[in-house]
mmCIF file of N, CA and C in Angstrom:
data_model
loop_
_atom_site.group_PDB
_atom_site.id
_atom_site.type_symbol
_atom_site.label_atom_id
_atom_site.label_comp_id
_atom_site.label_asym_id
_atom_site.label_seq_id
_atom_site.Cartn_x
_atom_site.Cartn_y
_atom_site.Cartn_z
ATOM 1 N N MET U 150 10.009 -41.210 31.044
ATOM 2 C CA MET U 150 9.644 -39.873 30.603
ATOM 3 C C MET U 150 10.915 -39.041 30.452
ATOM 4 N N SER U 151 10.958 -38.236 29.417
ATOM 5 C CA SER U 151 12.110 -37.388 29.133
ATOM 6 C C SER U 151 12.315 -36.342 30.227
ATOM 7 N N GLU U 152 13.578 -35.962 30.427
ATOM 8 C CA GLU U 152 13.906 -34.875 31.360
ATOM 9 C C GLU U 152 13.334 -33.550 30.883
ATOM 10 N N LYS U 153 13.275 -33.396 29.559
ATOM 11 C CA LYS U 153 12.802 -32.143 28.968
ATOM 12 C C LYS U 153 11.423 -32.384 28.357
ATOM 13 N N ARG U 154 10.414 -31.702 28.954
ATOM 14 C CA ARG U 154 9.045 -31.875 28.506
ATOM 15 C C ARG U 154 8.436 -30.501 28.217
ATOM 16 N N ALA U 155 7.923 -30.332 27.004
ATOM 17 C CA ALA U 155 7.325 -29.056 26.593
ATOM 18 C C ALA U 155 5.830 -29.238 26.361
ATOM 19 N N LEU U 156 5.058 -28.315 26.922
ATOM 20 C CA LEU U 156 3.611 -28.271 26.718
ATOM 21 C C LEU U 156 3.285 -26.978 25.988
ATOM 22 N N ILE U 157 2.674 -27.109 24.822
ATOM 23 C CA ILE U 157 2.354 -25.961 23.973
ATOM 24 C C ILE U 157 0.849 -25.798 23.910
ATOM 25 N N ILE U 158 0.361 -24.577 24.149
ATOM 26 C CA ILE U 158 -1.045 -24.268 23.890
ATOM 27 C C ILE U 158 -1.074 -23.062 22.957
ATOM 28 N N ASP U 159 -1.602 -23.307 21.771
ATOM 29 C CA ASP U 159 -1.663 -22.264 20.739
ATOM 30 C C ASP U 159 -2.708 -22.662 19.716
ATOM 31 N N ASP U 160 -3.517 -21.708 19.283
ATOM 32 C CA ASP U 160 -4.542 -21.995 18.289
ATOM 33 C C ASP U 160 -4.036 -21.856 16.860
ATOM 34 N N GLU U 161 -2.801 -21.387 16.685
ATOM 35 C CA GLU U 161 -2.202 -21.289 15.348
ATOM 36 C C GLU U 161 -1.410 -22.560 15.093
ATOM 37 N N LYS U 162 -1.998 -23.473 14.320
ATOM 38 C CA LYS U 162 -1.392 -24.779 14.089
ATOM 39 C C LYS U 162 0.017 -24.678 13.513
ATOM 40 N N LEU U 163 0.243 -23.801 12.577
ATOM 41 C CA LEU U 163 1.576 -23.689 11.968
ATOM 42 C C LEU U 163 2.626 -23.287 12.996
ATOM 43 N N PHE U 164 2.271 -22.340 13.877
ATOM 44 C CA PHE U 164 3.220 -21.922 14.905
ATOM 45 C C PHE U 164 3.460 -23.060 15.899
ATOM 46 N N ALA U 165 2.389 -23.716 16.334
ATOM 47 C CA ALA U 165 2.524 -24.824 17.286
ATOM 48 C C ALA U 165 3.371 -25.948 16.690
ATOM 49 N N ASP U 166 3.161 -26.255 15.421
ATOM 50 C CA ASP U 166 3.951 -27.298 14.759
ATOM 51 C C ASP U 166 5.426 -26.899 14.654
ATOM 52 N N PHE U 167 5.694 -25.623 14.375
ATOM 53 C CA PHE U 167 7.065 -25.109 14.306
ATOM 54 C C PHE U 167 7.756 -25.283 15.654
ATOM 55 N N VAL U 168 7.094 -24.858 16.722
ATOM 56 C CA VAL U 168 7.680 -24.965 18.062
ATOM 57 C C VAL U 168 7.891 -26.428 18.426
ATOM 58 N N LYS U 169 6.908 -27.269 18.119
ATOM 59 C CA LYS U 169 7.025 -28.697 18.410
ATOM 60 C C LYS U 169 8.230 -29.304 17.705
ATOM 61 N N GLN U 170 8.385 -29.007 16.426
ATOM 62 C CA GLN U 170 9.483 -29.562 15.641
ATOM 63 C C GLN U 170 10.838 -29.128 16.213
ATOM 64 N N VAL U 171 10.962 -27.858 16.554
ATOM 65 C CA VAL U 171 12.222 -27.349 17.116
ATOM 66 C C VAL U 171 12.499 -28.006 18.469
ATOM 67 N N ALA U 172 11.474 -28.058 19.327
ATOM 68 C CA ALA U 172 11.653 -28.639 20.659
ATOM 69 C C ALA U 172 12.024 -30.119 20.573
ATOM 70 N N GLU U 173 11.339 -30.869 19.715
ATOM 71 C CA GLU U 173 11.668 -32.285 19.562
ATOM 72 C C GLU U 173 13.098 -32.458 19.055
ATOM 73 N N GLY U 174 13.524 -31.577 18.169
ATOM 74 C CA GLY U 174 14.894 -31.612 17.667
ATOM 75 C C GLY U 174 15.928 -31.334 18.753
ATOM 76 N N MET U 175 15.476 -30.694 19.842
ATOM 77 C CA MET U 175 16.362 -30.394 20.972
ATOM 78 C C MET U 175 16.196 -31.416 22.105
ATOM 79 N N GLY U 176 15.487 -32.509 21.822
ATOM 80 C CA GLY U 176 15.371 -33.581 22.791
ATOM 81 C C GLY U 176 14.173 -33.512 23.719
ATOM 82 N N TYR U 177 13.227 -32.636 23.441
ATOM 83 C CA TYR U 177 12.024 -32.518 24.272
ATOM 84 C C TYR U 177 10.981 -33.551 23.882
ATOM 85 N N ASP U 178 10.268 -34.042 24.884
ATOM 86 C CA ASP U 178 9.015 -34.754 24.683
ATOM 87 C C ASP U 178 7.970 -33.642 24.648
ATOM 88 N N VAL U 179 7.108 -33.608 23.640
ATOM 89 C CA VAL U 179 6.225 -32.463 23.418
ATOM 90 C C VAL U 179 4.764 -32.880 23.368
ATOM 91 N N ARG U 180 3.917 -32.065 23.993
ATOM 92 C CA ARG U 180 2.467 -32.198 23.884
ATOM 93 C C ARG U 180 1.932 -30.856 23.388
ATOM 94 N N VAL U 181 0.930 -30.897 22.499
ATOM 95 C CA VAL U 181 0.357 -29.691 21.905
ATOM 96 C C VAL U 181 -1.154 -29.735 22.032
ATOM 97 N N THR U 182 -1.756 -28.595 22.360
ATOM 98 C CA THR U 182 -3.207 -28.473 22.383
ATOM 99 C C THR U 182 -3.598 -27.037 22.045
ATOM 100 N N ASP U 183 -4.871 -26.854 21.753
ATOM 101 C CA ASP U 183 -5.411 -25.509 21.589
ATOM 102 C C ASP U 183 -6.621 -25.312 22.502
ATOM 103 N N GLN U 184 -6.804 -26.242 23.449
ATOM 104 C CA GLN U 184 -7.945 -26.209 24.362
ATOM 105 C C GLN U 184 -7.484 -26.068 25.809
ATOM 106 N N ALA U 185 -8.097 -25.154 26.551
ATOM 107 C CA ALA U 185 -7.706 -24.900 27.936
ATOM 108 C C ALA U 185 -7.890 -26.130 28.823
ATOM 109 N N ASP U 186 -8.995 -26.842 28.680
ATOM 110 C CA ASP U 186 -9.230 -28.023 29.518
ATOM 111 C C ASP U 186 -8.178 -29.097 29.269
ATOM 112 N N THR U 187 -7.854 -29.316 28.007
ATOM 113 C CA THR U 187 -6.825 -30.302 27.658
ATOM 114 C C THR U 187 -5.469 -29.855 28.186
ATOM 115 N N PHE U 188 -5.190 -28.558 28.090
ATOM 116 C CA PHE U 188 -3.940 -28.004 28.613
ATOM 117 C C PHE U 188 -3.810 -28.301 30.103
ATOM 118 N N LYS U 189 -4.865 -28.031 30.858
ATOM 119 C CA LYS U 189 -4.825 -28.235 32.310
ATOM 120 C C LYS U 189 -4.643 -29.711 32.663
ATOM 121 N N GLU U 190 -5.360 -30.570 31.985
ATOM 122 C CA GLU U 190 -5.245 -32.007 32.248
ATOM 123 C C GLU U 190 -3.849 -32.515 31.888
ATOM 124 N N THR U 191 -3.349 -32.081 30.736
ATOM 125 C CA THR U 191 -2.011 -32.495 30.302
ATOM 126 C C THR U 191 -0.955 -31.970 31.271
ATOM 127 N N PHE U 192 -1.117 -30.736 31.723
ATOM 128 C CA PHE U 192 -0.172 -30.162 32.688
ATOM 129 C C PHE U 192 -0.056 -31.064 33.916
ATOM 130 N N LYS U 193 -1.190 -31.502 34.435
ATOM 131 C CA LYS U 193 -1.196 -32.324 35.657
ATOM 132 C C LYS U 193 -0.534 -33.683 35.441
ATOM 133 N N ASN U 194 -0.743 -34.290 34.290
ATOM 134 C CA ASN U 194 -0.237 -35.640 34.029
ATOM 135 C C ASN U 194 1.156 -35.679 33.410
ATOM 136 N N PHE U 195 1.543 -34.624 32.724
ATOM 137 C CA PHE U 195 2.771 -34.600 31.924
ATOM 138 C C PHE U 195 3.927 -33.926 32.659
ATOM 139 N N ASP U 196 3.617 -33.049 33.619
ATOM 140 C CA ASP U 196 4.629 -32.329 34.396
ATOM 141 C C ASP U 196 5.675 -31.655 33.495
ATOM 142 N N PRO U 197 5.236 -30.686 32.666
ATOM 143 C CA PRO U 197 6.169 -30.062 31.726
ATOM 144 C C PRO U 197 7.266 -29.269 32.425
ATOM 145 N N THR U 198 8.426 -29.222 31.773
ATOM 146 C CA THR U 198 9.525 -28.388 32.262
ATOM 147 C C THR U 198 9.498 -27.023 31.586
ATOM 148 N N VAL U 199 8.840 -26.955 30.423
ATOM 149 C CA VAL U 199 8.666 -25.702 29.678
ATOM 150 C C VAL U 199 7.231 -25.642 29.169
ATOM 151 N N ILE U 200 6.637 -24.447 29.280
ATOM 152 C CA ILE U 200 5.293 -24.210 28.753
ATOM 153 C C ILE U 200 5.367 -23.063 27.765
ATOM 154 N N ILE U 201 4.838 -23.281 26.564
ATOM 155 C CA ILE U 201 4.742 -22.224 25.551
ATOM 156 C C ILE U 201 3.267 -21.902 25.439
ATOM 157 N N LEU U 202 2.911 -20.665 25.804
ATOM 158 C CA LEU U 202 1.526 -20.278 26.025
ATOM 159 C C LEU U 202 1.158 -19.075 25.162
ATOM 160 N N ASP U 203 0.228 -19.279 24.228
ATOM 161 C CA ASP U 203 -0.284 -18.185 23.404
ATOM 162 C C ASP U 203 -1.213 -17.332 24.266
ATOM 163 N N MET U 204 -1.122 -16.032 24.135
ATOM 164 C CA MET U 204 -1.918 -15.135 24.971
ATOM 165 C C MET U 204 -3.318 -14.877 24.435
ATOM 166 N N VAL U 205 -3.525 -14.996 23.122
ATOM 167 C CA VAL U 205 -4.825 -14.677 22.541
ATOM 168 C C VAL U 205 -5.330 -15.894 21.768
ATOM 169 N N MET U 206 -6.369 -16.535 22.341
ATOM 170 C CA MET U 206 -6.956 -17.719 21.718
ATOM 171 C C MET U 206 -8.469 -17.654 21.876
ATOM 172 N N PRO U 207 -9.190 -18.303 20.973
ATOM 173 C CA PRO U 207 -10.640 -18.362 21.150
ATOM 174 C C PRO U 207 -10.981 -19.201 22.389
ATOM 175 N N GLY U 208 -11.900 -18.730 23.189
ATOM 176 C CA GLY U 208 -12.362 -19.509 24.326
ATOM 177 C C GLY U 208 -11.610 -19.306 25.624
ATOM 178 N N VAL U 209 -10.379 -18.839 25.562
ATOM 179 C CA VAL U 209 -9.599 -18.613 26.789
ATOM 180 C C VAL U 209 -8.535 -17.548 26.517
ATOM 181 N N GLU U 210 -8.339 -16.707 27.478
ATOM 182 C CA GLU U 210 -7.254 -15.724 27.413
ATOM 183 C C GLU U 210 -6.039 -16.327 28.094
ATOM 184 N N GLY U 211 -4.888 -16.096 27.531
ATOM 185 C CA GLY U 211 -3.667 -16.623 28.106
ATOM 186 C C GLY U 211 -3.449 -16.183 29.542
ATOM 187 N N ILE U 212 -3.881 -14.977 29.865
ATOM 188 C CA ILE U 212 -3.691 -14.468 31.225
ATOM 189 C C ILE U 212 -4.452 -15.341 32.232
ATOM 190 N N GLU U 213 -5.596 -15.901 31.815
ATOM 191 C CA GLU U 213 -6.336 -16.821 32.684
ATOM 192 C C GLU U 213 -5.487 -18.046 32.999
ATOM 193 N N LEU U 214 -4.779 -18.548 31.994
ATOM 194 C CA LEU U 214 -3.948 -19.732 32.206
ATOM 195 C C LEU U 214 -2.706 -19.389 33.029
ATOM 196 N N VAL U 215 -2.167 -18.197 32.854
ATOM 197 C CA VAL U 215 -1.042 -17.767 33.693
ATOM 198 C C VAL U 215 -1.483 -17.739 35.155
ATOM 199 N N ASN U 216 -2.660 -17.179 35.419
ATOM 200 C CA ASN U 216 -3.186 -17.153 36.788
ATOM 201 C C ASN U 216 -3.405 -18.569 37.320
ATOM 202 N N TRP U 217 -3.951 -19.454 36.492
ATOM 203 C CA TRP U 217 -4.174 -20.834 36.903
ATOM 204 C C TRP U 217 -2.841 -21.517 37.233
ATOM 205 N N LEU U 218 -1.829 -21.296 36.390
ATOM 206 C CA LEU U 218 -0.515 -21.892 36.644
ATOM 207 C C LEU U 218 0.057 -21.412 37.977
ATOM 208 N N ALA U 219 -0.168 -20.146 38.297
ATOM 209 C CA ALA U 219 0.285 -19.624 39.594
ATOM 210 C C ALA U 219 -0.470 -20.303 40.731
ATOM 211 N N GLU U 220 -1.775 -20.485 40.558
ATOM 212 C CA GLU U 220 -2.598 -21.123 41.600
ATOM 213 C C GLU U 220 -2.157 -22.550 41.894
ATOM 214 N N VAL U 221 -1.729 -23.276 40.864
ATOM 215 C CA VAL U 221 -1.336 -24.677 41.062
ATOM 216 C C VAL U 221 0.147 -24.828 41.385
ATOM 217 N N GLY U 222 0.853 -23.705 41.524
ATOM 218 C CA GLY U 222 2.259 -23.758 41.922
ATOM 219 C C GLY U 222 3.199 -24.242 40.835
ATOM 220 N N CYS U 223 2.951 -23.841 39.617
ATOM 221 C CA CYS U 223 3.787 -24.239 38.482
ATOM 222 C C CYS U 223 5.244 -23.812 38.691
ATOM 223 N N SER U 224 6.168 -24.740 38.442
ATOM 224 C CA SER U 224 7.591 -24.416 38.539
ATOM 225 C C SER U 224 8.280 -24.466 37.176
ATOM 226 N N ALA U 225 7.516 -24.753 36.118
ATOM 227 C CA ALA U 225 8.076 -24.821 34.767
ATOM 228 C C ALA U 225 8.453 -23.432 34.261
ATOM 229 N N LYS U 226 9.374 -23.409 33.336
ATOM 230 C CA LYS U 226 9.695 -22.183 32.616
ATOM 231 C C LYS U 226 8.493 -21.889 31.713
ATOM 232 N N ILE U 227 8.004 -20.653 31.734
ATOM 233 C CA ILE U 227 6.826 -20.286 30.942
ATOM 234 C C ILE U 227 7.225 -19.250 29.898
ATOM 235 N N MET U 228 6.920 -19.561 28.645
ATOM 236 C CA MET U 228 7.154 -18.638 27.540
ATOM 237 C C MET U 228 5.791 -18.172 27.047
ATOM 238 N N VAL U 229 5.458 -16.903 27.289
ATOM 239 C CA VAL U 229 4.204 -16.365 26.778
ATOM 240 C C VAL U 229 4.484 -15.699 25.438
ATOM 241 N N VAL U 230 3.627 -15.994 24.462
ATOM 242 C CA VAL U 230 3.826 -15.480 23.106
ATOM 243 C C VAL U 230 2.534 -14.883 22.576
ATOM 244 N N THR U 231 2.670 -13.908 21.695
ATOM 245 C CA THR U 231 1.509 -13.349 21.021
ATOM 246 C C THR U 231 1.923 -12.724 19.694
ATOM 247 N N GLY U 232 0.979 -12.710 18.785
ATOM 248 C CA GLY U 232 1.163 -12.023 17.516
ATOM 249 C C GLY U 232 0.502 -10.659 17.544
ATOM 250 N N TYR U 233 -0.045 -10.310 18.700
ATOM 251 C CA TYR U 233 -0.754 -9.044 18.859
ATOM 252 C C TYR U 233 0.132 -8.039 19.579
ATOM 253 N N ASN U 234 -0.448 -7.178 20.348
ATOM 254 C CA ASN U 234 0.263 -6.136 21.066
ATOM 255 C C ASN U 234 1.293 -6.734 22.020
ATOM 256 N N PRO U 235 2.583 -6.393 21.839
ATOM 257 C CA PRO U 235 3.620 -6.953 22.712
ATOM 258 C C PRO U 235 3.453 -6.542 24.182
ATOM 259 N N ASN U 236 2.723 -5.469 24.449
ATOM 260 C CA ASN U 236 2.487 -5.086 25.843
ATOM 261 C C ASN U 236 1.660 -6.124 26.577
ATOM 262 N N TYR U 237 0.870 -6.895 25.838
ATOM 263 C CA TYR U 237 0.029 -7.922 26.442
ATOM 264 C C TYR U 237 0.882 -9.022 27.078
ATOM 265 N N VAL U 238 1.922 -9.455 26.381
ATOM 266 C CA VAL U 238 2.773 -10.494 26.962
ATOM 267 C C VAL U 238 3.595 -9.946 28.123
ATOM 268 N N ASP U 239 3.969 -8.675 28.041
ATOM 269 C CA ASP U 239 4.681 -8.067 29.165
ATOM 270 C C ASP U 239 3.775 -8.000 30.394
ATOM 271 N N PHE U 240 2.495 -7.714 30.176
ATOM 272 C CA PHE U 240 1.521 -7.696 31.260
ATOM 273 C C PHE U 240 1.423 -9.085 31.899
ATOM 274 N N ALA U 241 1.353 -10.117 31.064
ATOM 275 C CA ALA U 241 1.279 -11.492 31.575
ATOM 276 C C ALA U 241 2.531 -11.833 32.371
ATOM 277 N N LYS U 242 3.673 -11.380 31.896
ATOM 278 C CA LYS U 242 4.933 -11.623 32.603
ATOM 279 C C LYS U 242 4.901 -10.956 33.977
ATOM 280 N N THR U 243 4.416 -9.720 34.031
ATOM 281 C CA THR U 243 4.322 -8.984 35.289
ATOM 282 C C THR U 243 3.365 -9.676 36.252
ATOM 283 N N ILE U 244 2.197 -10.079 35.745
ATOM 284 C CA ILE U 244 1.207 -10.768 36.579
ATOM 285 C C ILE U 244 1.776 -12.086 37.102
ATOM 286 N N GLY U 245 2.390 -12.853 36.216
ATOM 287 C CA GLY U 245 2.962 -14.136 36.617
ATOM 288 C C GLY U 245 4.015 -13.975 37.696
ATOM 289 N N SER U 246 4.889 -13.009 37.531
ATOM 290 C CA SER U 246 5.932 -12.763 38.526
ATOM 291 C C SER U 246 5.322 -12.336 39.856
ATOM 292 N N ALA U 247 4.316 -11.477 39.797
ATOM 293 C CA ALA U 247 3.655 -11.011 41.018
ATOM 294 C C ALA U 247 2.939 -12.160 41.731
ATOM 295 N N ARG U 248 2.490 -13.151 40.973
ATOM 296 C CA ARG U 248 1.773 -14.292 41.555
ATOM 297 C C ARG U 248 2.714 -15.417 41.966
ATOM 298 N N GLY U 249 4.035 -15.203 41.817
ATOM 299 C CA GLY U 249 5.001 -16.181 42.298
ATOM 300 C C GLY U 249 5.568 -17.122 41.261
ATOM 301 N N LEU U 250 5.233 -16.924 39.990
ATOM 302 C CA LEU U 250 5.832 -17.762 38.949
ATOM 303 C C LEU U 250 7.267 -17.280 38.732
ATOM 304 N N SER U 251 8.211 -18.186 38.867
ATOM 305 C CA SER U 251 9.616 -17.788 38.902
ATOM 306 C C SER U 251 10.241 -17.532 37.543
ATOM 307 N N SER U 252 9.751 -18.168 36.510
ATOM 308 C CA SER U 252 10.411 -18.038 35.221
ATOM 309 C C SER U 252 9.400 -17.800 34.110
ATOM 310 N N VAL U 253 9.029 -16.541 33.915
ATOM 311 C CA VAL U 253 8.103 -16.171 32.844
ATOM 312 C C VAL U 253 8.843 -15.264 31.882
ATOM 313 N N GLN U 254 8.869 -15.663 30.610
ATOM 314 C CA GLN U 254 9.516 -14.869 29.571
ATOM 315 C C GLN U 254 8.473 -14.513 28.524
ATOM 316 N N SER U 255 8.665 -13.372 27.859
ATOM 317 C CA SER U 255 7.693 -12.953 26.857
ATOM 318 C C SER U 255 8.343 -12.848 25.479
ATOM 319 N N TYR U 256 7.576 -13.260 24.471
ATOM 320 C CA TYR U 256 8.038 -13.262 23.082
ATOM 321 C C TYR U 256 6.908 -12.811 22.171
ATOM 322 N N THR U 257 7.274 -12.161 21.083
ATOM 323 C CA THR U 257 6.311 -11.724 20.088
ATOM 324 C C THR U 257 6.472 -12.582 18.844
ATOM 325 N N LYS U 258 5.344 -13.039 18.287
ATOM 326 C CA LYS U 258 5.356 -13.793 17.032
ATOM 327 C C LYS U 258 5.594 -12.828 15.882
ATOM 328 N N PRO U 259 6.244 -13.235 14.854
ATOM 329 C CA PRO U 259 6.893 -14.534 14.722
ATOM 330 C C PRO U 259 8.222 -14.548 15.487
ATOM 331 N N ILE U 260 8.522 -15.654 16.123
ATOM 332 C CA ILE U 260 9.780 -15.814 16.840
ATOM 333 C C ILE U 260 10.752 -16.520 15.898
ATOM 334 N N SER U 261 11.966 -16.051 15.866
ATOM 335 C CA SER U 261 12.949 -16.647 14.955
ATOM 336 C C SER U 261 13.399 -18.006 15.489
ATOM 337 N N LEU U 262 13.904 -18.813 14.596
ATOM 338 C CA LEU U 262 14.424 -20.131 14.974
ATOM 339 C C LEU U 262 15.519 -19.978 16.026
ATOM 340 N N ALA U 263 16.426 -19.044 15.825
ATOM 341 C CA ALA U 263 17.532 -18.837 16.774
ATOM 342 C C ALA U 263 17.016 -18.429 18.143
ATOM 343 N N ASP U 264 16.038 -17.512 18.183
ATOM 344 C CA ASP U 264 15.483 -17.071 19.469
ATOM 345 C C ASP U 264 14.736 -18.201 20.163
ATOM 346 N N LEU U 265 14.009 -19.014 19.392
ATOM 347 C CA LEU U 265 13.289 -20.141 19.980
ATOM 348 C C LEU U 265 14.267 -21.150 20.568
ATOM 349 N N ARG U 266 15.298 -21.465 19.825
ATOM 350 C CA ARG U 266 16.303 -22.413 20.341
ATOM 351 C C ARG U 266 16.951 -21.885 21.608
ATOM 352 N N GLU U 267 17.270 -20.612 21.612
ATOM 353 C CA GLU U 267 17.887 -20.009 22.798
ATOM 354 C C GLU U 267 16.918 -20.080 23.987
ATOM 355 N N ALA U 268 15.642 -19.789 23.758
ATOM 356 C CA ALA U 268 14.644 -19.816 24.829
ATOM 357 C C ALA U 268 14.470 -21.223 25.385
ATOM 358 N N LEU U 269 14.588 -22.230 24.538
ATOM 359 C CA LEU U 269 14.408 -23.609 24.967
ATOM 360 C C LEU U 269 15.674 -24.218 25.572
ATOM 361 N N SER U 270 16.785 -23.524 25.432
ATOM 362 C CA SER U 270 18.062 -24.041 25.975
ATOM 363 C C SER U 270 18.124 -23.955 27.472
#
């Protein structure tokens, strides 16, 4: 298994594919889903080093997954992203930090190639 493992959950296929392509180009082993149950199962089996988490998806709110990641003691770097109100990702960052997640960063879509590469470095 690669040292660098990225788990992406996003319902926007084009954005998820963009992130996957960039991450793979940087040497990451990547898994992508748009389903919360699949995300949780993959998290347990894949042990990601980076998580890219969309905040607004059908069926699950990103904040629910941030709380779940805190409950399971996630140590991965977490990048929360949204194409909606940027205050939402800041809220998730605050909640994650308060719940003990050590590395939560927030980004607004669209994220530039340079910013994505920097975040994944």
